[in-house]
mmCIF file with all atom_site columns, C-alpha atoms in Angstrom:
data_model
loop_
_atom_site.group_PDB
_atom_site.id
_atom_site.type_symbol
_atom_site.label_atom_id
_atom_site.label_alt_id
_atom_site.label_comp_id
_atom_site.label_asym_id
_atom_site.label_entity_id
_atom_site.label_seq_id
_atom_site.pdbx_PDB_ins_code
_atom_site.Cartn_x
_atom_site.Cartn_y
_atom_site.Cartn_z
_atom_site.occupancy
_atom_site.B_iso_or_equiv
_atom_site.pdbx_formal_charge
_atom_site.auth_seq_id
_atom_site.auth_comp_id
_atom_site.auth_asym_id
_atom_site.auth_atom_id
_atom_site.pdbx_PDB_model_num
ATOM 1   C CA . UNK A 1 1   ? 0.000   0.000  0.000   1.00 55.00 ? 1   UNK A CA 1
ATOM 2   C CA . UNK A 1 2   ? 1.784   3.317  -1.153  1.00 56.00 ? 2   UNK A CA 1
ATOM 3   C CA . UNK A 1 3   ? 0.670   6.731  1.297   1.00 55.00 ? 3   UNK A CA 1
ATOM 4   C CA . UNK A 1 4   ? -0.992  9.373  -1.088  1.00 51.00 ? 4   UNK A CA 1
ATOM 5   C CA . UNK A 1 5   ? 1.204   12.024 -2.240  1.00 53.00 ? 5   UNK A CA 1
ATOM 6   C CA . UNK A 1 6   ? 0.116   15.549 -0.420  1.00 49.00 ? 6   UNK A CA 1
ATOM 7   C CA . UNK A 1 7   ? -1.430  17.757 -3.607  1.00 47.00 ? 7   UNK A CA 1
ATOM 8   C CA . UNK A 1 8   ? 0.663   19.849 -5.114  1.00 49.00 ? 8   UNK A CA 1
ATOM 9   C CA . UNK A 1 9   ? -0.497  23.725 -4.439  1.00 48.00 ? 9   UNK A CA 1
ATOM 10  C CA . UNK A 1 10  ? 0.713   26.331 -6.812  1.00 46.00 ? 10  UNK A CA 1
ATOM 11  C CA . UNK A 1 11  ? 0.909   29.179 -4.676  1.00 48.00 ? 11  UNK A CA 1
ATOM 12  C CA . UNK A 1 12  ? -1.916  31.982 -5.240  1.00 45.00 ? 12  UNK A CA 1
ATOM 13  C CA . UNK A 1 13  ? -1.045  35.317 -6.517  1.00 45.00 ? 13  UNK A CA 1
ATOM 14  C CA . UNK A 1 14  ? -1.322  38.151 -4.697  1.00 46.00 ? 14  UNK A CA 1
ATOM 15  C CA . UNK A 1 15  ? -1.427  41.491 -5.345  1.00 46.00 ? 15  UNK A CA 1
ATOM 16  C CA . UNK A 1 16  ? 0.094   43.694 -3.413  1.00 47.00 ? 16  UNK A CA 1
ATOM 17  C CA . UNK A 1 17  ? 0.371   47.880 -3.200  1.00 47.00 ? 17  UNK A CA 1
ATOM 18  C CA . UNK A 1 18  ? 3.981   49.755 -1.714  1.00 50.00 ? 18  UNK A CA 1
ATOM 19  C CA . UNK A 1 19  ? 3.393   51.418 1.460   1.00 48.00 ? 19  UNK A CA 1
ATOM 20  C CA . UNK A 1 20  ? 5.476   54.615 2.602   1.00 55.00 ? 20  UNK A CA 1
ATOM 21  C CA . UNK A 1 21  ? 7.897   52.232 4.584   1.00 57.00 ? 21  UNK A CA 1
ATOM 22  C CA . UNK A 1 22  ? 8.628   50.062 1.806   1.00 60.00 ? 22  UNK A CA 1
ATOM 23  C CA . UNK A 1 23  ? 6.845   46.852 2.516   1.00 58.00 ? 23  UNK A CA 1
ATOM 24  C CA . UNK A 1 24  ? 3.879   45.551 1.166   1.00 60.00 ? 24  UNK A CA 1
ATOM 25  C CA . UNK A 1 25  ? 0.336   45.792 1.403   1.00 56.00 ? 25  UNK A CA 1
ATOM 26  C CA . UNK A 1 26  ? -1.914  43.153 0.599   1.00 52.00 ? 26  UNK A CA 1
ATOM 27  C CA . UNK A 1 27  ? -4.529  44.618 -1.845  1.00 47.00 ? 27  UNK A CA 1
ATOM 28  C CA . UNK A 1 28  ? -7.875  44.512 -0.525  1.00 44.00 ? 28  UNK A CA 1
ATOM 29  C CA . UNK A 1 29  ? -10.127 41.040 -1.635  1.00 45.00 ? 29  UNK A CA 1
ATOM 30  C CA . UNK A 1 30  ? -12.758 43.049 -2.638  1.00 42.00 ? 30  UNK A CA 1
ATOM 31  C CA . UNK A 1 31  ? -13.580 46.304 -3.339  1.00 42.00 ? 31  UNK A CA 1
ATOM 32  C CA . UNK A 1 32  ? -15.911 48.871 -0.755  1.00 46.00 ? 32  UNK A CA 1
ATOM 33  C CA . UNK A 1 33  ? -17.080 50.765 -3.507  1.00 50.00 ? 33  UNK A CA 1
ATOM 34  C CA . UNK A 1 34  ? -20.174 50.170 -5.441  1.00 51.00 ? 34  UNK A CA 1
ATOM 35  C CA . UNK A 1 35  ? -20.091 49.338 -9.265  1.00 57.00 ? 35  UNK A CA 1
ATOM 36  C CA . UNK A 1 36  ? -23.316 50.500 -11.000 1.00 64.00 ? 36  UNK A CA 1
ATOM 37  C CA . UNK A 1 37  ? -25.124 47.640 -12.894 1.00 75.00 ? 37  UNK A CA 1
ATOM 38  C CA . UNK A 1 38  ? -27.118 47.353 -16.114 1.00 92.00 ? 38  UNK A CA 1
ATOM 39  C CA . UNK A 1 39  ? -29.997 48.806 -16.938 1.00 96.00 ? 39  UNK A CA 1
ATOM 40  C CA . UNK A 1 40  ? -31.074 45.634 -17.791 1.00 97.00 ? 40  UNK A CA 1
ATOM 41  C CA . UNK A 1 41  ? -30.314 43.408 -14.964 1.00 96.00 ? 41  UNK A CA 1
ATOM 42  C CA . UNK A 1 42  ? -32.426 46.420 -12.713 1.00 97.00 ? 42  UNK A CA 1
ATOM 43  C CA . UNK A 1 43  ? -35.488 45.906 -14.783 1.00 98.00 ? 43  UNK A CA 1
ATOM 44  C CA . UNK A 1 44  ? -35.288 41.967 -14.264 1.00 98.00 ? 44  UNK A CA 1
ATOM 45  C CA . UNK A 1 45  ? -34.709 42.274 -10.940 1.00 97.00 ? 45  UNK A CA 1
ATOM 46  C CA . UNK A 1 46  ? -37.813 44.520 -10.978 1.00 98.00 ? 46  UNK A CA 1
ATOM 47  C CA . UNK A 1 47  ? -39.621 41.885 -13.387 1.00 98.00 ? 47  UNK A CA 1
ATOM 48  C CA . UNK A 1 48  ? -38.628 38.871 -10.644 1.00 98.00 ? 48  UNK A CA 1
ATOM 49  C CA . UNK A 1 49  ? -39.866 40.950 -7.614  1.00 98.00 ? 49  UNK A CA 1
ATOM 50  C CA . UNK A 1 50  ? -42.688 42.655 -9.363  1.00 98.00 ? 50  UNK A CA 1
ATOM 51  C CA . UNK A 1 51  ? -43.291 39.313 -10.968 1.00 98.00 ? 51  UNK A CA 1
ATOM 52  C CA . UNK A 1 52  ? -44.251 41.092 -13.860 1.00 98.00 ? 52  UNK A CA 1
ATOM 53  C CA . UNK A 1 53  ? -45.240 38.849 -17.341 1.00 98.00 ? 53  UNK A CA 1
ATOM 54  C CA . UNK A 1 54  ? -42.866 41.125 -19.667 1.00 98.00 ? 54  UNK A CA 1
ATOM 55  C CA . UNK A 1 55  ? -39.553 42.838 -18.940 1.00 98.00 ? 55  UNK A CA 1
ATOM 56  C CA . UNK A 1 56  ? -41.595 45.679 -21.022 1.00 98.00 ? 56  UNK A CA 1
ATOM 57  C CA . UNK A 1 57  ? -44.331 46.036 -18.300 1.00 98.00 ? 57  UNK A CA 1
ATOM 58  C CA . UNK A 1 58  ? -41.182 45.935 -15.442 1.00 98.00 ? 58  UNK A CA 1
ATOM 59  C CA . UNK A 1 59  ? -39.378 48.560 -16.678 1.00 98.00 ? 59  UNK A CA 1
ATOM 60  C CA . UNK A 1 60  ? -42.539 50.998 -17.909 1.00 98.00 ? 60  UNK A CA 1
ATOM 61  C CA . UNK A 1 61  ? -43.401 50.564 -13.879 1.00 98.00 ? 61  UNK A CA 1
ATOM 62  C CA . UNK A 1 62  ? -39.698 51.138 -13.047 1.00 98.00 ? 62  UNK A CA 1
ATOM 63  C CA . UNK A 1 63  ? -39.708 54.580 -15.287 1.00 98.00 ? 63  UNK A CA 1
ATOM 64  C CA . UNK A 1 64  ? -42.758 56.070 -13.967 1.00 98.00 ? 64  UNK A CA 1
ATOM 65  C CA . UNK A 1 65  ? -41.844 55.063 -10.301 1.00 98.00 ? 65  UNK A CA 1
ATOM 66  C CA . UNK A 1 66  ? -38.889 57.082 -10.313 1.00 97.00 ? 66  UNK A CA 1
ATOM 67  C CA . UNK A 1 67  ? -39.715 59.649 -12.205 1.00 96.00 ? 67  UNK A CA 1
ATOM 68  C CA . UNK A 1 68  ? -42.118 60.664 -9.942  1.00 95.00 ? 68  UNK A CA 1
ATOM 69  C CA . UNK A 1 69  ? -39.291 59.942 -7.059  1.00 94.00 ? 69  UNK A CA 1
ATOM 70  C CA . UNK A 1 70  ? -37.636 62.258 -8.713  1.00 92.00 ? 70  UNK A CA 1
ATOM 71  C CA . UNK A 1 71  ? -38.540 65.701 -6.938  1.00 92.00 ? 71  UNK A CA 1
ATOM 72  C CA . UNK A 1 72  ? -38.652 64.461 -3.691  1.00 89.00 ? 72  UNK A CA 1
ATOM 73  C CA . UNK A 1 73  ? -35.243 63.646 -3.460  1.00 88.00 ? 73  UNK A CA 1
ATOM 74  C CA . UNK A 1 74  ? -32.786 66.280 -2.290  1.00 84.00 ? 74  UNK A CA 1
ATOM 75  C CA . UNK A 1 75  ? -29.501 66.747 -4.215  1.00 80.00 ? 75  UNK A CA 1
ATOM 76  C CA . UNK A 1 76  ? -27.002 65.284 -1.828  1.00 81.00 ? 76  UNK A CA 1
ATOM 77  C CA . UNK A 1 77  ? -29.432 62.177 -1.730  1.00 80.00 ? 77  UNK A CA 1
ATOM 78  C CA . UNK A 1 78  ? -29.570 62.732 -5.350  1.00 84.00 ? 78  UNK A CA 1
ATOM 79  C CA . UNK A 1 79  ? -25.615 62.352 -5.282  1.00 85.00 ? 79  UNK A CA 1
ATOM 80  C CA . UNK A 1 80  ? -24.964 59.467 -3.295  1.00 85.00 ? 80  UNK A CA 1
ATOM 81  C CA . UNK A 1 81  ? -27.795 57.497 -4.695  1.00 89.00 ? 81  UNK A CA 1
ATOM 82  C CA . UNK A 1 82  ? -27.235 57.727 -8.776  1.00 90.00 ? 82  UNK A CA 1
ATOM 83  C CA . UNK A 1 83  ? -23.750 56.777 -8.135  1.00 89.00 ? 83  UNK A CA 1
ATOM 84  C CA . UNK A 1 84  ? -24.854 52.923 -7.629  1.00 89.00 ? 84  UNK A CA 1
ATOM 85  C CA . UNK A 1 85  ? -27.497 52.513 -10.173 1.00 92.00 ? 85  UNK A CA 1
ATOM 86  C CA . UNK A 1 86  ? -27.243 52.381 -13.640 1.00 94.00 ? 86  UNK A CA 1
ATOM 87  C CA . UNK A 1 87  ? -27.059 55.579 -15.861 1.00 94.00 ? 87  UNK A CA 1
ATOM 88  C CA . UNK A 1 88  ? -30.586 55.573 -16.849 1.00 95.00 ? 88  UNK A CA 1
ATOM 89  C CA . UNK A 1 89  ? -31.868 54.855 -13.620 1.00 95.00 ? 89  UNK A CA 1
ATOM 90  C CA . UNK A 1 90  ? -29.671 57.999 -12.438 1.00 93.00 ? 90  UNK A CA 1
ATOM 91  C CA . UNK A 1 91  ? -31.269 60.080 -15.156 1.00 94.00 ? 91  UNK A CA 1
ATOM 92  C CA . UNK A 1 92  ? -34.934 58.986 -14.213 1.00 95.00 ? 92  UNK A CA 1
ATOM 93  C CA . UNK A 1 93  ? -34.267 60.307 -10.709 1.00 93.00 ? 93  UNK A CA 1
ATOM 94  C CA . UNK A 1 94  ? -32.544 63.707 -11.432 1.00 92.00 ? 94  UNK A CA 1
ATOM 95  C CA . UNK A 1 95  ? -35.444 64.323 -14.033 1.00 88.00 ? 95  UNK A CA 1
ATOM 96  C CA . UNK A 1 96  ? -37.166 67.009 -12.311 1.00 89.00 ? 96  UNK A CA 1
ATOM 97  C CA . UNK A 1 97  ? -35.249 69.281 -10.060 1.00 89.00 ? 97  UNK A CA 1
ATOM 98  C CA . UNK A 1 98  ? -35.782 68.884 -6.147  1.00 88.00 ? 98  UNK A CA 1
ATOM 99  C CA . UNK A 1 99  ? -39.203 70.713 -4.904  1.00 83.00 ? 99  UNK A CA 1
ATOM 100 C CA . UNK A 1 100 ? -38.619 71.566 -1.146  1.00 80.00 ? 100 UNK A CA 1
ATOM 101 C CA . UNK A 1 101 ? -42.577 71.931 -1.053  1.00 78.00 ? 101 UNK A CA 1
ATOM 102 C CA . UNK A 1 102 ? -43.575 68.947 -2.356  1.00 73.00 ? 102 UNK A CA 1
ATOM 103 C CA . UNK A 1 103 ? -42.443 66.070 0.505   1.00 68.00 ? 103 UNK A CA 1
ATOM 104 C CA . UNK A 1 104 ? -45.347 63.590 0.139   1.00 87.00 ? 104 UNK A CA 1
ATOM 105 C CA . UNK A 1 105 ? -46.940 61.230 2.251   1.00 93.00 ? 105 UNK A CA 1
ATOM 106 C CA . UNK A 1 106 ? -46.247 57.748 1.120   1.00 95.00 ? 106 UNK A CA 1
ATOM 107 C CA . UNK A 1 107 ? -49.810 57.222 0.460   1.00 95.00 ? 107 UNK A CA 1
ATOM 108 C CA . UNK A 1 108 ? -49.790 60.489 -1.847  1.00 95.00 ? 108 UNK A CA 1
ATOM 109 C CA . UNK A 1 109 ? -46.751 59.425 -3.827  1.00 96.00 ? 109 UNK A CA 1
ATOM 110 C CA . UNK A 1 110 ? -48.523 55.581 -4.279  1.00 97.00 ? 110 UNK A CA 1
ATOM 111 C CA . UNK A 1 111 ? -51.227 57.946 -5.596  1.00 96.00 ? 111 UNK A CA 1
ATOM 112 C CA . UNK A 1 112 ? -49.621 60.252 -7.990  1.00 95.00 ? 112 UNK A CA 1
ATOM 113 C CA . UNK A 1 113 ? -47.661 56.433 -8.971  1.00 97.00 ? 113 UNK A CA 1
ATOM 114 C CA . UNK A 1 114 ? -51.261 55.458 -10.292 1.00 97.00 ? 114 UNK A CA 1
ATOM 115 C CA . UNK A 1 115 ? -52.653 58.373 -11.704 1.00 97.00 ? 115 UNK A CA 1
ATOM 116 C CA . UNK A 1 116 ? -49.442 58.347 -14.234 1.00 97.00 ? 116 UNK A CA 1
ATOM 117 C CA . UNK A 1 117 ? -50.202 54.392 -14.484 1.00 97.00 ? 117 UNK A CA 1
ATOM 118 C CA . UNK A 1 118 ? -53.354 55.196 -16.052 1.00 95.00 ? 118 UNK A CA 1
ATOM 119 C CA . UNK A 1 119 ? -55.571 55.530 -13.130 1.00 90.00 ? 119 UNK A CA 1
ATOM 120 C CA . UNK A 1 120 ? -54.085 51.830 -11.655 1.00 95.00 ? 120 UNK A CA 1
ATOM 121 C CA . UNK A 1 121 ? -55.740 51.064 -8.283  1.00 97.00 ? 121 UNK A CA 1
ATOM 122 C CA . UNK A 1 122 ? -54.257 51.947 -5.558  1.00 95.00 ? 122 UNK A CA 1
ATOM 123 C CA . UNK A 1 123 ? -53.560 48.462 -4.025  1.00 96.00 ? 123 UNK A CA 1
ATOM 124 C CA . UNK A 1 124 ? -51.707 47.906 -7.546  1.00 98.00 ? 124 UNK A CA 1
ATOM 125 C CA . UNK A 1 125 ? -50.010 50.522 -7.763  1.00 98.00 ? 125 UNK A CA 1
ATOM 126 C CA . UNK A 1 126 ? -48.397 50.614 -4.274  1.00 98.00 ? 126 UNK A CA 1
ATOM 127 C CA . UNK A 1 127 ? -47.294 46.829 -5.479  1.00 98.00 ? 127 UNK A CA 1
ATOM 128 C CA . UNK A 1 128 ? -45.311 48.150 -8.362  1.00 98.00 ? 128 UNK A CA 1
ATOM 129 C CA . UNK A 1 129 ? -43.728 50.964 -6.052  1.00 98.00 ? 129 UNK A CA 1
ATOM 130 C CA . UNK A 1 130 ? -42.527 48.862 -3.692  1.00 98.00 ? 130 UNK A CA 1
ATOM 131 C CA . UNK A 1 131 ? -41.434 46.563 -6.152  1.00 98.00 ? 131 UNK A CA 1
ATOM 132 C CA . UNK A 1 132 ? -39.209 49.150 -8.021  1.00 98.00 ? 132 UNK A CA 1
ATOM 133 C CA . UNK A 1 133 ? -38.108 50.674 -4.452  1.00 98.00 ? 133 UNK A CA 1
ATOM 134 C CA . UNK A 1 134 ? -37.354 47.505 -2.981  1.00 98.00 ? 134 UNK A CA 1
ATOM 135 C CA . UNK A 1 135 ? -34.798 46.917 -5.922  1.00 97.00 ? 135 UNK A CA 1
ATOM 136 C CA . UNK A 1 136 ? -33.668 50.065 -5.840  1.00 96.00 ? 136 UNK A CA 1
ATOM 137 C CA . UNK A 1 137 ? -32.921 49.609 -1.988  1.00 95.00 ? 137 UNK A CA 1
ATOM 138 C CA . UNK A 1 138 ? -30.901 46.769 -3.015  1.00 94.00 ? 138 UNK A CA 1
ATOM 139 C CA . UNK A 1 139 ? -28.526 48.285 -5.797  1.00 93.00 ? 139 UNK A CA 1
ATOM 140 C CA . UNK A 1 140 ? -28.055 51.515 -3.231  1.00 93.00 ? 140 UNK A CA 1
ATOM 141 C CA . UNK A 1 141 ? -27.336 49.164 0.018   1.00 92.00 ? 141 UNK A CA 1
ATOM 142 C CA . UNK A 1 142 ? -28.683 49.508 3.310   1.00 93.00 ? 142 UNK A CA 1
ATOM 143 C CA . UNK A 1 143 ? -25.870 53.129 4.387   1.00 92.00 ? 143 UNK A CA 1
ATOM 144 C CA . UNK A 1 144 ? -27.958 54.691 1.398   1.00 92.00 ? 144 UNK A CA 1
ATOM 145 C CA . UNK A 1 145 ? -31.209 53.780 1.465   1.00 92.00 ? 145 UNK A CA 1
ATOM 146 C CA . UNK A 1 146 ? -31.666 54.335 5.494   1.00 92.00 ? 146 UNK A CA 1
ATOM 147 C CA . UNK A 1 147 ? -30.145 58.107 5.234   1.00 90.00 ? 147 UNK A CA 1
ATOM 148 C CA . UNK A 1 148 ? -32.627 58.370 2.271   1.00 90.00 ? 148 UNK A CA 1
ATOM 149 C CA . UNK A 1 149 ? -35.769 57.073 4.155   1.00 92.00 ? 149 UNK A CA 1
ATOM 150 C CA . UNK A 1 150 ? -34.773 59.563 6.866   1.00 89.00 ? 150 UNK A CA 1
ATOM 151 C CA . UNK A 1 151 ? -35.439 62.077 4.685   1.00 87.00 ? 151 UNK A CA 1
ATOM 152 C CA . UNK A 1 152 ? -38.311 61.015 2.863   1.00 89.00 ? 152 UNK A CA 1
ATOM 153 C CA . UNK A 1 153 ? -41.840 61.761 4.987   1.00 89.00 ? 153 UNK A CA 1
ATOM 154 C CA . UNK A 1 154 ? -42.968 58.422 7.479   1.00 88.00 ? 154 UNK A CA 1
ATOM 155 C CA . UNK A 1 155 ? -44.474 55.796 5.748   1.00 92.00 ? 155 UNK A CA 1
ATOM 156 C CA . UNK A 1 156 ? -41.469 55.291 2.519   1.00 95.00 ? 156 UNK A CA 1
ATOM 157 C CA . UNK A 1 157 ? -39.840 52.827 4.947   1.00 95.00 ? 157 UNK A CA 1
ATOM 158 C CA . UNK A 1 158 ? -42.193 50.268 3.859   1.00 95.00 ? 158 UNK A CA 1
ATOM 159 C CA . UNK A 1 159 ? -42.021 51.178 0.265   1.00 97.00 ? 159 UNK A CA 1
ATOM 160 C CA . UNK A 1 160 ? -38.445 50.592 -0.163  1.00 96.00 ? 160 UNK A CA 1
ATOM 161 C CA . UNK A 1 161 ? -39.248 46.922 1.771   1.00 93.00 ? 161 UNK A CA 1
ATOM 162 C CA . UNK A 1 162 ? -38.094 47.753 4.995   1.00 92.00 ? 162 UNK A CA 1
ATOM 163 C CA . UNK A 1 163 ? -39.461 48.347 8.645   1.00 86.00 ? 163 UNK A CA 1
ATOM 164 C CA . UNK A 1 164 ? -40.706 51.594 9.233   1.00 76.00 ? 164 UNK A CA 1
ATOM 165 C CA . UNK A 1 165 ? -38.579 52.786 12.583  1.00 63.00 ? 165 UNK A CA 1
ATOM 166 C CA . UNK A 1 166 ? -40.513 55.490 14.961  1.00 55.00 ? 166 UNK A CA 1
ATOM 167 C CA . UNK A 1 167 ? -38.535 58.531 14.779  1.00 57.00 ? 167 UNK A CA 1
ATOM 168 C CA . UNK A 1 168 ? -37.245 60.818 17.749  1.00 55.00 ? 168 UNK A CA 1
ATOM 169 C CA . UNK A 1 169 ? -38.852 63.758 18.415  1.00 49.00 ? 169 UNK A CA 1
#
């Protein structure tokens, strides 16, 4: 009987960055900065959660969703935000310039959602908002979305698909 030979391991590389003192720094395993994704892997993920028939219906609820998002959102929420969705996504949300008067109540921005779906009921349209939000809340991760929620009137929480916290004060 012969003892099995130990595997041969080829060593990994590693890339490494110079420090100030001269040695080296182990680059980092991933990065902590967000990469924007398609366009088209938002509006599936919007199609899956949605669980809309046609990527067409998906993204026409994903366009009129933010676009209406759009002047709610102040511009260093604006900022922060665009930077980890795709381009048009970005453009959708800085369509209409920030309206300091016009902070919503949840309910009110599910309404003005389905008057621009063609009069959709309500219970149906607050569906596809919280379908596209809920996606959205993904691609921006959790540091984004909660400072935007704090801004947005009470009652968004549970738009973007998370618990609505009671605030101080």
């Amino acid at each position: 009987m012969t003892t099995p030979k130990p595997h041969a391991t080829t060593p990994k590389p590693t890339v490494s960055t110079p420090s100030t003192t001269g040695t080296k720094i182990p680059a980092p395993r991933h990065s902590l900065v967000r990469t924007p994704e398609s366009w088209p892997r938002f509006i599936a993920r919007v199609r899956s959660t949605g669980q809309y028939p046609t990527e067409a219906e998906a993204e026409r609820v994903t366009r009129t969703t933010l676009k209406t998002l759009s002047p709610h959102l102040p511009a260093p929420d604006r900022t922060s935000l665009t930077r980890t969705l795709p381009p048009e996504a970005a453009h959708l949300l800085t369509a209409h310039p920030y309206d300091p008067n016009s902070p919503v109540r949840a309910t009110e921005f599910v309404d003005k959602v389905a008057a621009r779906l063609n009069n959709t009921p309500p219970d149906k349209a607050r569906w596809h908002v919280t379908s596209v939000l809920t996606v959205l809340s993904h691609f921006a991760g959790p540091t984004t979305t909660n400072h935007l929620i704090a801004q947005l009137p009470q009652g968004y929480a549970l738009l973007f698909g998370k618990a609505e916290l009671t605030r101080n004060g």
